[in-house]
């Protein structure tokens, strides 16, 4: 029996990896949040079986016993005024136990080598009274960045023995704050002393904030949340912005359980003042932006870099009607009256301008470039991913000690001032700089400083207009530092990647409890909308509508979002709501007609296109879609009338030749149909054009010619026999109408197969 139990435990420990352990813990937390306590207790028992711990087992048994007693008293009808409070404490106790059990299993997992190593380094013991003494020792003798520098260059003289001991204590404090599951008085006092210590450098306080944030994410503790709030309220520049970022991330990460801590939520509500509203907004939007980092990285590498290499930008302003009958024309055009975060761009210059704007607003477009510069030993240490960039850093000076002093001074001054490169990437740049050839350094430095000076001037102008922009820069850089750590740190697999979460913060409990300003909520929706996150935009637009907001732009954007998600029924409903405001009437009519077409309501679509034509009778798009609407209703004469108008007004548009040719074919006007198909330039002939030319030949009694066209169509790279057959059988009624014997199709196909 004992052997079987041991075998079961060993098997569980082998089978369950970090991800599975965290998933099971997540299920437990959700069960407790839903007050499904029995199931959660059983799952905790399963985790404990992986790595038995007598203290934790005793706590579990105590919780089970308490719950059984509560259940028994409830069923027996025993009155107990204290039962609700006991039950509430039991929920919180079980939640806390689940957190610690998870950490206990993870710390003993063979995967978690970094955590095991750091945990041993964090086992310093001290009392609440000794906490202040520890901080004083670290701030009195030598600056902490000096300690770090000594460690980097490896000095081992006797004079540095005490410094090495202090450095070891600093690392131990970082690890203790990070890896302690639940904070007790000594831990709380240690962090409080760091917050209040004037001699404790802001750079190192920033690292402590990161340790506290990681600790909060690793194992929930209300004290950690309160300490992050204290860091924010202390208002030390550079430090409080990181603390507020950590606070928002922690609240979102643990959102499912916050309703179980009403006292904590009261603390957060008391802390949350009007001055923090815009900061919350900036952090939330920056976190949302992180979800697009990979997309923008690919876009940068595919669009900007190749064009720079080719040095052949294509700048054209030719009227583009090539998609005159495709849904993209209607599908893509946002209302010009809405305004845009980015202007439509074309060519290399416009693309670079677009990416420059994106840089200035905090879009992370450098991830791809700098990800290739994280191989330096500097990045093997976790804390180095979060060291703020500052020129006085002795590690930087050590790296650049052989470079000309005037160049180093310019480089560091410029790097410090750049708002859109995060701290981690600035260190990557420095570490790579010394390896560049001298000529490349000089050229790069000259261009780099000139370009960045111009951007710095723009940023200074922006700072004058927006006093909060400095904090936005710090939020942005810190979140980008976090992103790089979770994506690129060599031992990243030992951490739960917060950037893999949905980051739908607008749906969270804490967001709805704190943020009441509709303007902020609307701006978050606008960001989602502008960046094509239509589902999320709809979520917020719907909330605003429920709160009573009602205007044409809200309805139009909701409609457009549904349209982009191909939910044309809901899109149509909201376009019709917007129509009641009689604003942007022409644009709205086009959209209503477009949705009606997608829903196959061709007569209704035609009605709205005719209304739009009254407003802009010469609009080519409307003329084309009127033609298409009549075509859908088999009214070829009227369809031709509108297609001819497009042909007359845009004679260079060869796309219009196809629907004209087809209308003639459907009317059995074969010479006219053939004439228009033959007008299509050879390099624009499609597989469908070849099929239709084959149809015309067959209807003229020239089956051999028809087979030649069919063969050419099938041999096109985007076609095959199977696809050809789909088109042929879809068109057989048109062929029969014009005298083709449908019974001959099988023989024609067999002949065609011989020819292929």
XYZ file of C-alpha atoms in Angstrom:
756
model
C 0.000 0.000 0.000
C 2.813 2.363 0.975
C 4.694 1.421 -2.184
C 1.632 2.160 -4.324
C 1.157 5.548 -2.676
C 4.814 6.419 -3.217
C 4.595 5.340 -6.842
C 1.507 7.517 -7.315
C 3.274 10.560 -5.870
C 6.356 9.994 -8.036
C 4.201 9.580 -11.117
C 2.317 12.803 -10.397
C 5.538 14.740 -9.899
C 6.870 13.492 -13.230
C 3.674 14.068 -15.180
C 2.757 17.529 -13.897
C 4.911 20.314 -15.223
C 4.862 23.978 -14.207
C 2.109 24.911 -16.626
C -0.147 22.086 -15.453
C 0.448 22.949 -11.806
C -0.481 26.573 -12.455
C -3.560 25.537 -14.411
C -4.733 23.341 -11.537
C -4.101 26.201 -9.106
C -6.102 28.530 -11.352
C -9.018 26.090 -11.289
C -8.817 25.923 -7.482
C -8.922 29.726 -7.193
C -11.921 29.959 -9.512
C -13.751 27.266 -7.511
C -13.127 29.150 -4.273
C -14.236 32.388 -5.906
C -17.496 30.617 -6.837
C -17.691 29.176 -3.293
C -17.338 25.596 -4.492
C -15.215 24.780 -1.482
C -15.396 20.990 -1.420
C -14.012 20.607 -4.933
C -11.251 23.110 -4.234
C -10.171 21.264 -1.061
C -9.959 18.007 -2.990
C -7.802 19.583 -5.692
C -5.474 21.084 -3.068
C -5.084 17.569 -1.687
C -4.005 16.407 -5.154
C -1.329 19.107 -5.309
C -0.125 18.198 -1.830
C 0.236 14.585 -2.942
C 2.851 15.701 -5.457
C 5.056 17.202 -2.770
C 3.894 16.279 0.763
C 4.393 18.834 3.517
C 3.232 18.073 7.050
C 2.485 21.687 8.009
C 0.444 22.285 4.879
C -1.329 18.939 5.265
C -2.262 19.838 8.825
C -3.664 23.168 7.623
C -5.649 21.399 4.912
C -7.084 18.905 7.376
C -8.014 21.749 9.707
C -9.860 23.531 6.881
C -11.647 20.326 5.898
C -12.715 19.748 9.493
C -13.992 23.323 9.826
C -15.955 23.046 6.596
C -17.527 19.746 7.600
C -18.640 21.369 10.848
C -20.150 24.334 8.984
C -21.999 21.971 6.635
C -23.247 19.835 9.507
C -24.543 22.807 11.502
C -26.203 24.268 8.414
C -28.010 21.014 7.543
C -29.083 20.455 11.156
C -30.482 23.974 11.354
C -28.232 25.047 14.227
C -28.285 28.834 14.585
C -24.866 30.477 14.661
C -24.452 34.212 14.164
C -20.717 33.790 13.676
C -21.056 31.223 10.885
C -20.942 33.741 7.964
C -17.722 35.256 9.320
C -16.195 31.808 9.957
C -17.143 30.743 6.417
C -15.605 33.906 4.941
C -12.352 33.317 6.846
C -12.352 29.698 5.694
C -12.608 30.787 2.058
C -9.665 33.145 2.460
C -7.674 30.584 4.412
C -8.230 27.970 1.700
C -7.277 30.445 -1.009
C -4.080 31.317 0.846
C -3.331 27.630 1.397
C -3.765 26.925 -2.322
C -1.248 29.668 -3.125
C 1.369 28.307 -0.735
C 0.822 24.688 -1.797
C 1.316 25.692 -5.439
C 4.555 27.492 -4.593
C 5.746 24.570 -2.509
C 5.219 22.201 -5.440
C 6.878 24.585 -7.896
C 9.895 25.240 -5.697
C 10.538 21.517 -5.516
C 10.009 20.899 -9.211
C 13.013 19.809 -11.281
C 12.037 22.518 -13.810
C 12.422 25.403 -11.373
C 16.207 25.531 -11.090
C 16.354 29.317 -10.887
C 13.764 29.507 -8.114
C 15.497 26.793 -6.113
C 18.837 28.556 -6.414
C 17.427 31.966 -5.532
C 15.305 30.588 -2.688
C 18.419 29.325 -0.924
C 19.991 32.752 -1.397
C 17.013 34.477 0.225
C 17.068 32.659 3.547
C 18.230 35.543 5.718
C 16.610 35.703 9.134
C 15.866 38.910 10.993
C 13.294 40.417 13.294
C 11.046 43.414 12.730
C 13.452 45.537 14.787
C 16.454 44.425 12.727
C 14.816 45.339 9.390
C 15.717 49.017 9.714
C 19.291 48.169 10.625
C 19.690 46.066 7.471
C 18.556 48.953 5.252
C 20.793 51.449 7.083
C 23.811 49.219 6.552
C 23.131 49.087 2.855
C 22.840 52.867 2.472
C 25.520 54.168 4.840
C 28.844 52.848 3.569
C 28.665 52.710 -0.220
C 26.203 53.388 -3.005
C 24.483 50.261 -4.216
C 25.345 50.798 -7.858
C 28.990 50.886 -6.751
C 28.468 47.482 -5.142
C 27.015 46.144 -8.346
C 29.941 47.537 -10.304
C 32.442 45.891 -7.979
C 30.699 42.608 -8.582
C 30.761 43.076 -12.362
C 34.499 43.782 -12.600
C 35.320 41.072 -10.073
C 37.445 42.994 -7.540
C 38.446 40.678 -4.656
C 40.797 42.735 -2.460
C 40.493 42.626 1.326
C 39.189 46.206 1.283
C 36.216 45.001 -0.668
C 35.322 42.138 1.642
C 32.732 44.169 3.486
C 31.351 45.502 0.204
C 30.969 41.948 -1.090
C 29.086 41.010 2.046
C 26.763 43.968 1.596
C 26.262 43.099 -2.059
C 25.323 39.583 -1.062
C 22.846 41.022 1.440
C 21.342 43.238 -1.279
C 20.789 40.232 -3.549
C 19.384 38.325 -0.595
C 16.896 41.133 0.110
C 15.806 41.229 -3.530
C 15.273 37.471 -3.479
C 13.592 37.504 -0.084
C 11.080 40.114 -1.196
C 10.476 38.244 -4.434
C 10.301 34.669 -3.142
C 8.525 35.066 0.191
C 5.029 33.631 -0.146
C 3.311 35.450 2.702
C 4.742 38.562 4.318
C 5.059 38.737 8.078
C 5.974 41.695 10.261
C 9.704 41.534 9.544
C 9.155 41.427 5.770
C 6.673 44.286 5.850
C 8.991 46.365 8.020
C 11.913 45.693 5.677
C 10.006 47.021 2.658
C 8.619 49.982 4.610
C 12.144 50.937 5.661
C 13.272 50.833 2.033
C 10.338 53.058 1.029
C 11.233 55.648 3.677
C 15.033 55.470 3.367
C 16.215 58.699 1.726
C 19.715 57.304 1.245
C 18.485 54.243 -0.614
C 19.135 55.039 -4.335
C 16.037 55.306 -6.505
C 17.539 52.857 -8.966
C 17.666 50.155 -6.305
C 14.237 51.058 -4.969
C 12.998 50.483 -8.493
C 14.473 46.987 -8.379
C 12.801 46.359 -5.033
C 9.464 47.415 -6.552
C 10.022 44.838 -9.287
C 10.804 42.161 -6.691
C 7.613 43.122 -4.839
C 5.579 42.980 -8.068
C 6.935 39.544 -8.964
C 6.231 38.371 -5.420
C 2.657 39.608 -5.682
C 2.197 37.771 -8.970
C 3.836 34.639 -7.614
C 1.780 34.375 -4.438
C -1.101 36.712 -3.579
C -0.860 38.618 -0.313
C -2.894 41.673 0.646
C 0.199 43.099 2.361
C 2.074 43.121 -0.935
C -0.711 45.100 -2.573
C -0.675 47.576 0.322
C 3.103 47.980 0.044
C 2.848 48.710 -3.686
C 0.304 51.388 -2.806
C 2.751 52.841 -0.235
C 5.471 53.011 -2.874
C 3.070 54.942 -5.122
C 1.960 57.313 -2.382
C 5.576 58.033 -1.430
C 5.815 59.700 -4.867
C 9.514 59.137 -5.450
C 10.201 59.865 -9.110
C 10.788 56.804 -11.303
C 9.855 54.531 -8.393
C 6.162 55.288 -7.953
C 5.440 54.854 -11.663
C 6.883 51.338 -11.555
C 4.932 50.610 -8.392
C 1.676 51.783 -9.967
C 2.364 49.621 -13.023
C 3.008 46.659 -10.740
C -0.175 47.425 -8.811
C -2.361 47.469 -11.938
C -0.805 44.235 -13.211
C -1.238 42.540 -9.824
C -4.861 43.624 -9.501
C -5.662 42.301 -12.952
C -3.738 39.061 -12.380
C -5.656 38.355 -9.162
C -8.924 39.936 -10.270
C -11.044 36.814 -9.747
C -10.413 36.857 -6.013
C -10.529 40.554 -5.168
C -14.256 40.475 -4.316
C -13.389 38.151 -1.431
C -11.257 40.905 0.157
C -13.651 43.823 0.807
C -11.236 45.501 3.225
C -8.464 45.457 0.641
C -10.820 46.864 -1.970
C -11.733 49.643 0.461
C -8.016 50.442 0.793
C -7.656 50.528 -2.984
C -10.722 52.757 -3.391
C -9.373 55.146 -0.756
C -6.025 55.222 -2.526
C -7.525 55.698 -5.982
C -7.913 59.445 -6.432
C -8.659 61.559 -9.459
C -4.936 62.204 -9.954
C -4.375 58.521 -10.689
C -7.165 58.094 -13.244
C -5.126 59.140 -16.250
C -2.173 57.115 -14.998
C -4.334 54.011 -14.762
C -5.487 54.725 -18.298
C -1.905 55.069 -19.577
C -0.826 51.798 -17.982
C -3.874 49.902 -19.222
C -3.420 51.141 -22.787
C 0.286 50.309 -22.693
C -0.523 46.778 -21.542
C -3.017 46.493 -24.387
C -0.338 47.716 -26.797
C 1.947 44.912 -25.673
C -0.450 42.438 -27.281
C 0.421 43.978 -30.671
C 4.194 43.863 -30.195
C 4.683 40.718 -32.238
C 2.446 42.024 -35.024
C 4.299 45.340 -35.241
C 7.660 43.576 -35.098
C 6.716 41.473 -38.115
C 5.312 44.498 -39.907
C 8.496 46.463 -39.298
C 10.695 43.627 -40.539
C 8.545 42.906 -43.593
C 7.663 46.449 -44.658
C 10.286 48.902 -43.450
C 13.516 46.918 -43.544
C 13.076 45.444 -47.061
C 12.167 48.849 -48.510
C 15.155 50.500 -46.891
C 17.355 47.768 -48.341
C 15.841 48.177 -51.807
C 15.814 51.968 -51.448
C 12.983 52.078 -53.939
C 9.892 53.612 -52.343
C 6.751 53.560 -54.410
C 4.871 56.813 -54.099
C 1.666 56.771 -56.094
C -1.551 58.678 -55.755
C -3.394 56.963 -58.574
C -7.100 56.421 -57.995
C -7.474 52.770 -56.963
C -10.603 51.176 -58.321
C -9.206 47.700 -58.792
C -11.499 46.236 -56.180
C -14.595 47.904 -57.531
C -16.725 44.774 -57.177
C -15.032 43.263 -54.152
C -16.261 43.767 -50.640
C -12.924 45.224 -49.561
C -13.912 48.591 -50.997
C -16.784 48.957 -48.575
C -15.315 46.810 -45.859
C -12.185 48.878 -45.316
C -13.305 52.488 -45.452
C -13.700 53.925 -41.982
C -15.692 57.094 -41.620
C -13.342 59.985 -42.489
C -15.080 62.165 -39.911
C -13.967 59.920 -37.062
C -10.346 60.974 -37.288
C -7.454 58.553 -37.021
C -4.542 57.867 -34.757
C -2.467 57.180 -37.883
C -2.974 58.656 -41.329
C -3.124 56.241 -44.249
C 0.410 55.808 -45.532
C 1.932 54.802 -48.823
C 5.544 54.288 -49.703
C 8.623 54.161 -47.546
C 8.466 57.769 -46.349
C 4.895 57.413 -45.167
C 5.633 54.090 -43.517
C 8.583 55.522 -41.630
C 6.444 58.476 -40.608
C 3.803 56.046 -39.378
C 6.323 54.066 -37.354
C 7.782 57.271 -35.916
C 4.338 58.256 -34.714
C 3.894 54.801 -33.251
C 7.212 55.111 -31.429
C 6.239 58.430 -29.915
C 2.942 57.088 -28.642
C 4.577 54.062 -27.043
C 4.091 51.274 -29.561
C 6.844 48.710 -29.058
C 8.367 48.335 -32.515
C 11.956 47.599 -31.442
C 11.356 44.215 -29.852
C 12.546 42.379 -32.957
C 15.742 44.382 -33.366
C 16.836 44.344 -29.735
C 15.787 40.747 -29.071
C 18.925 39.790 -30.988
C 21.040 41.737 -28.481
C 20.053 39.937 -25.286
C 22.769 37.288 -25.464
C 25.240 39.194 -23.275
C 26.069 37.689 -19.850
C 24.544 40.840 -18.335
C 21.093 39.434 -19.131
C 21.675 36.115 -17.409
C 20.811 37.805 -14.104
C 17.108 38.376 -13.581
C 17.427 41.759 -11.880
C 19.489 43.243 -14.752
C 16.419 43.184 -16.989
C 14.903 45.822 -14.717
C 17.825 48.097 -13.858
C 16.787 51.635 -14.855
C 19.100 53.224 -17.394
C 21.153 56.066 -15.939
C 24.538 57.357 -17.209
C 26.134 57.248 -13.753
C 25.804 53.475 -13.655
C 29.329 52.167 -13.080
C 28.593 49.035 -15.085
C 27.979 51.186 -18.151
C 31.196 53.083 -17.594
C 33.078 49.814 -17.229
C 31.728 48.613 -20.571
C 32.717 51.870 -22.296
C 35.950 52.604 -20.459
C 38.055 52.220 -23.633
C 35.878 54.532 -25.734
C 36.626 58.264 -26.273
C 35.198 60.180 -23.326
C 33.445 62.854 -25.418
C 31.704 60.201 -27.533
C 30.617 58.270 -24.456
C 29.241 61.433 -22.891
C 27.188 62.274 -25.995
C 25.989 58.714 -26.383
C 24.835 58.336 -22.774
C 23.207 61.750 -22.690
C 21.312 60.983 -25.876
C 20.275 57.505 -24.780
C 18.992 58.822 -21.488
C 16.761 61.330 -23.271
C 15.227 58.896 -25.760
C 11.647 58.249 -24.661
C 10.708 55.311 -26.843
C 13.546 52.870 -26.159
C 13.132 50.939 -22.945
C 15.846 50.541 -20.307
C 16.631 46.960 -21.244
C 17.199 47.897 -24.889
C 19.415 50.832 -23.918
C 21.678 48.427 -22.041
C 21.643 46.136 -25.089
C 22.753 49.069 -27.215
C 25.634 49.906 -24.853
C 26.793 46.304 -24.599
C 26.792 46.008 -28.388
C 28.350 49.424 -29.025
C 31.827 48.488 -27.918
C 31.882 45.589 -30.431
C 31.196 47.802 -33.459
C 33.984 48.734 -35.919
C 35.300 52.268 -35.308
C 34.024 53.658 -38.631
C 30.576 52.231 -38.060
C 30.539 53.677 -34.530
C 31.330 57.178 -35.742
C 28.761 57.114 -38.542
C 26.112 55.521 -36.358
C 26.731 57.910 -33.467
C 26.442 60.986 -35.692
C 23.185 59.847 -37.292
C 21.843 58.493 -34.042
C 22.388 61.698 -32.087
C 21.018 63.924 -34.883
C 17.854 61.836 -35.259
C 17.279 61.487 -31.563
C 17.804 65.182 -30.951
C 14.929 65.945 -33.271
C 12.725 63.433 -31.490
C 13.835 64.820 -28.141
C 12.682 68.292 -29.216
C 9.312 66.859 -30.165
C 9.119 65.141 -26.805
C 10.028 68.360 -24.963
C 7.222 70.182 -26.777
C 4.846 67.382 -25.832
C 5.993 67.560 -22.215
C 5.138 71.252 -22.072
C 1.647 70.479 -23.305
C 1.168 67.394 -21.152
C 2.812 67.391 -17.720
C 1.881 63.744 -17.303
C 3.861 62.655 -20.369
C 6.987 61.994 -18.298
C 5.098 59.414 -16.253
C 3.689 57.905 -19.448
C 7.234 57.402 -20.703
C 8.228 55.610 -17.498
C 5.112 53.399 -17.622
C 5.849 52.567 -21.246
C 9.518 51.769 -20.753
C 8.882 49.681 -17.638
C 6.136 47.591 -19.273
C 8.409 47.051 -22.272
C 11.169 45.941 -19.880
C 8.716 43.456 -18.390
C 7.683 42.263 -21.838
C 11.280 41.553 -22.836
C 11.930 39.674 -19.617
C 8.923 37.394 -20.029
C 9.683 36.758 -23.703
C 13.494 36.654 -23.814
C 14.946 35.821 -20.378
C 16.957 32.570 -20.733
C 14.948 30.935 -17.934
C 11.622 32.481 -18.904
C 9.867 29.101 -18.769
C 10.051 29.247 -14.985
C 7.690 32.230 -14.945
C 4.007 32.592 -15.698
C 3.974 34.909 -18.718
C 1.513 37.676 -17.849
C 1.568 38.850 -21.468
C -0.090 35.620 -22.543
C -3.184 36.689 -20.618
C -6.087 38.247 -22.517
C -5.320 41.616 -20.895
C -8.994 42.544 -21.250
C -8.641 44.802 -18.249
C -11.825 46.674 -19.124
C -13.780 43.524 -18.176
C -12.117 43.140 -14.787
C -13.750 43.594 -11.393
C -11.229 46.154 -10.164
C -11.515 48.246 -13.354
C -15.274 48.531 -12.988
C -14.947 49.261 -9.274
C -12.416 52.063 -9.699
C -12.776 53.726 -13.081
C -16.003 55.666 -13.325
C -14.953 58.378 -15.773
C -16.685 57.584 -19.061
C -14.146 59.667 -20.968
C -11.343 57.318 -19.875
C -13.420 54.263 -20.676
C -14.203 55.719 -24.096
C -10.535 56.445 -24.838
C -9.628 52.838 -24.097
C -12.377 51.764 -26.486
C -11.006 54.149 -29.113
C -7.562 52.611 -28.807
C -9.016 49.146 -29.296
C -10.972 50.398 -32.306
C -8.057 52.179 -33.979
C -5.861 49.108 -33.559
C -8.520 46.801 -35.022
C -9.345 44.980 -31.770
C -13.007 45.097 -32.650
C -14.364 42.554 -30.189
C -12.861 44.428 -27.256
C -14.077 47.758 -28.647
C -17.613 46.370 -28.859
C -17.404 45.233 -25.216
C -16.748 48.787 -24.085
C -19.135 50.475 -26.518
C -21.863 48.175 -25.217
C -21.065 49.162 -21.620
C -21.232 52.834 -22.528
C -24.542 52.310 -24.297
C -25.935 50.565 -21.210
C -24.825 53.527 -19.115
C -26.952 55.780 -21.302
C -24.465 57.109 -23.853
C -26.221 57.512 -27.174
C -24.695 59.228 -30.199
C -24.246 58.509 -33.856
C -20.473 57.939 -33.649
C -20.827 55.360 -30.876
C -23.422 53.477 -32.939
C -21.413 53.797 -36.153
C -18.247 52.462 -34.563
C -20.131 49.633 -32.905
C -21.655 48.796 -36.279
C -18.317 48.988 -38.055
C -16.742 46.720 -35.432
C -19.466 44.121 -35.928
C -18.998 44.447 -39.673
C -15.273 43.742 -39.386
C -16.119 40.649 -37.353
C -18.490 39.651 -40.184
C -21.503 39.851 -37.895
C -23.563 41.697 -40.484
C -26.880 41.330 -38.684
C -25.703 43.261 -35.616
C -23.753 45.653 -37.823
C -26.925 46.470 -39.745
C -28.892 47.018 -36.527
C -26.374 49.598 -35.302
C -26.035 51.339 -38.678
C -29.806 51.748 -38.639
C -29.570 53.236 -35.121
C -26.930 55.670 -36.370
C -29.173 56.580 -39.297
C -31.657 58.117 -36.864
C -29.181 60.925 -36.113
C -28.992 62.078 -39.743
C -25.199 62.514 -39.539
C -22.664 61.205 -42.104
C -25.739 60.240 -44.091
C -23.976 59.211 -47.312
C -21.362 57.058 -45.582
C -24.005 55.449 -43.403
C -26.215 54.622 -46.392
C -23.284 52.865 -48.075
C -22.671 50.768 -44.986
C -26.321 49.804 -44.602
C -26.420 48.768 -48.253
C -23.188 46.806 -47.842
C -24.580 44.837 -44.882
C -27.825 44.193 -46.745
C -25.802 42.739 -49.608
C -23.854 40.492 -47.256
C -27.144 39.280 -45.792
C -28.405 38.590 -49.341
C -31.119 41.221 -48.985
C -30.476 42.447 -52.512
C -33.631 44.498 -52.936
C -33.019 46.331 -49.656
C -29.389 46.905 -50.637
C -30.530 48.403 -53.930
C -32.922 50.750 -52.130
C -30.127 52.196 -49.987
C -27.686 52.482 -52.889
C -30.323 54.458 -54.801
C -30.668 56.783 -51.791
C -26.902 57.243 -51.725
C -26.854 57.975 -55.465
C -29.190 60.937 -54.915
C -26.552 62.487 -52.634
C -23.540 61.735 -54.873
C -24.682 60.820 -58.375
C -21.142 60.753 -59.800
C -19.697 58.538 -57.072
C -18.026 55.618 -58.878
C -18.300 53.238 -55.949
C -22.045 53.791 -55.701
C -22.452 53.347 -59.459
C -20.525 50.084 -59.342
C -22.540 48.712 -56.438
C -25.788 49.765 -58.054
C -24.697 47.708 -61.028
C -23.850 44.816 -58.756
C -27.214 45.042 -56.988
C -29.116 44.919 -60.280
C -26.876 42.063 -61.380
C -27.833 40.121 -58.220
C -31.486 40.673 -59.169
C -30.853 39.479 -62.759
C -31.738 42.927 -64.113
C -28.897 43.051 -66.609
C -30.066 46.082 -68.576
C -30.065 48.352 -65.536
C -26.824 46.799 -64.283
C -25.165 47.676 -67.600
C -26.394 51.256 -67.380
C -24.406 51.803 -64.164
C -21.381 49.784 -65.271
C -21.170 51.869 -68.453
C -21.172 55.011 -66.334
C -18.185 53.720 -64.384
C -16.439 52.771 -67.631
C -17.021 56.263 -69.007
C -15.870 58.108 -65.881
C -12.891 55.786 -65.231
C -11.721 54.465 -68.619
C -8.458 53.122 -67.168
C -10.290 50.842 -64.788
C -10.086 47.458 -66.494
C -11.887 45.699 -63.633
C -15.213 47.094 -64.838
C -14.869 45.137 -68.093
C -15.692 41.822 -66.399
C -19.176 42.639 -65.056
C -20.064 44.300 -68.373
C -18.967 41.189 -70.287
C -20.878 38.921 -67.929
C -24.093 40.957 -68.273
C -23.848 40.624 -72.045
C -23.202 36.872 -71.725
C -26.201 36.415 -69.401
C -28.333 38.220 -72.018
C -27.046 35.899 -74.771
C -25.273 38.821 -76.464
C -22.210 36.727 -77.197
C -20.322 39.013 -79.624
C -20.534 41.912 -77.174
C -19.506 39.663 -74.276
C -16.490 38.327 -76.184
C -15.501 41.872 -77.196
C -15.338 43.014 -73.561
C -13.471 39.932 -72.353
C -10.899 40.484 -75.087
C -10.410 44.084 -73.882
C -8.940 42.778 -70.631
C -5.120 43.102 -70.806
C -3.323 39.780 -71.206
C -1.404 40.202 -67.944
C -4.693 40.691 -66.064
C -6.520 37.650 -67.447
C -7.770 35.436 -64.602
C -8.804 31.796 -64.430
C -12.438 32.966 -64.405
C -11.986 35.098 -67.512
C -10.634 32.052 -69.340
C -13.589 29.933 -68.220
C -16.048 32.581 -69.384
C -14.316 32.871 -72.744
C -14.640 29.105 -72.980
C -18.352 29.397 -72.229
C -18.772 31.905 -75.059
C -16.964 29.625 -77.510
C -19.092 26.647 -76.488
C -22.305 28.673 -76.828
C -21.107 29.601 -80.339
C -20.806 25.879 -81.103
C -17.004 25.815 -80.939
C -16.403 23.160 -78.278
C -12.755 22.623 -79.285
C -12.015 26.317 -78.722
C -13.918 26.165 -75.447
C -11.784 23.237 -74.261
C -8.613 25.197 -75.100
C -9.751 28.063 -72.841
C -10.824 25.640 -70.078
C -7.445 23.927 -70.259
C -5.617 27.247 -69.957
C -7.742 28.115 -66.920
C -7.071 24.801 -65.153
C -3.321 25.202 -65.709
C -3.261 28.564 -63.934
C -1.256 28.365 -60.690
C -4.289 29.299 -58.582
C -6.601 26.740 -60.207
C -7.068 22.999 -60.662
C -9.575 20.574 -62.157
C -11.619 20.315 -58.972
C -12.049 24.091 -58.702
C -12.828 24.342 -62.404
C -15.636 21.798 -62.040
C -17.242 23.867 -59.270
C -17.423 26.886 -61.576
C -18.587 24.881 -64.564
C -21.506 23.266 -62.760
C -22.476 26.590 -61.149
C -22.718 28.102 -64.670
C -24.482 25.212 -66.446
C -27.888 26.926 -66.411
C -26.422 29.902 -68.297
C -24.932 27.476 -70.827
C -28.213 25.597 -71.227
C -30.116 28.859 -71.713
C -27.906 29.617 -74.703
C -28.289 26.289 -76.432
C -25.517 24.137 -74.964
C -26.527 20.496 -74.585
C -25.848 19.837 -70.885
C -25.693 16.090 -71.577
C -22.462 16.713 -73.462
C -20.678 17.967 -70.319
C -19.367 14.496 -69.250
C -17.893 13.847 -72.722
C -16.395 17.330 -72.846
C -14.794 16.721 -69.452
C -13.354 13.349 -70.482
C -11.842 14.926 -73.572
C -10.449 17.727 -71.408
C -8.848 15.196 -69.047
C -7.098 13.544 -71.996
C -5.759 16.939 -73.005
C -4.382 17.815 -69.551
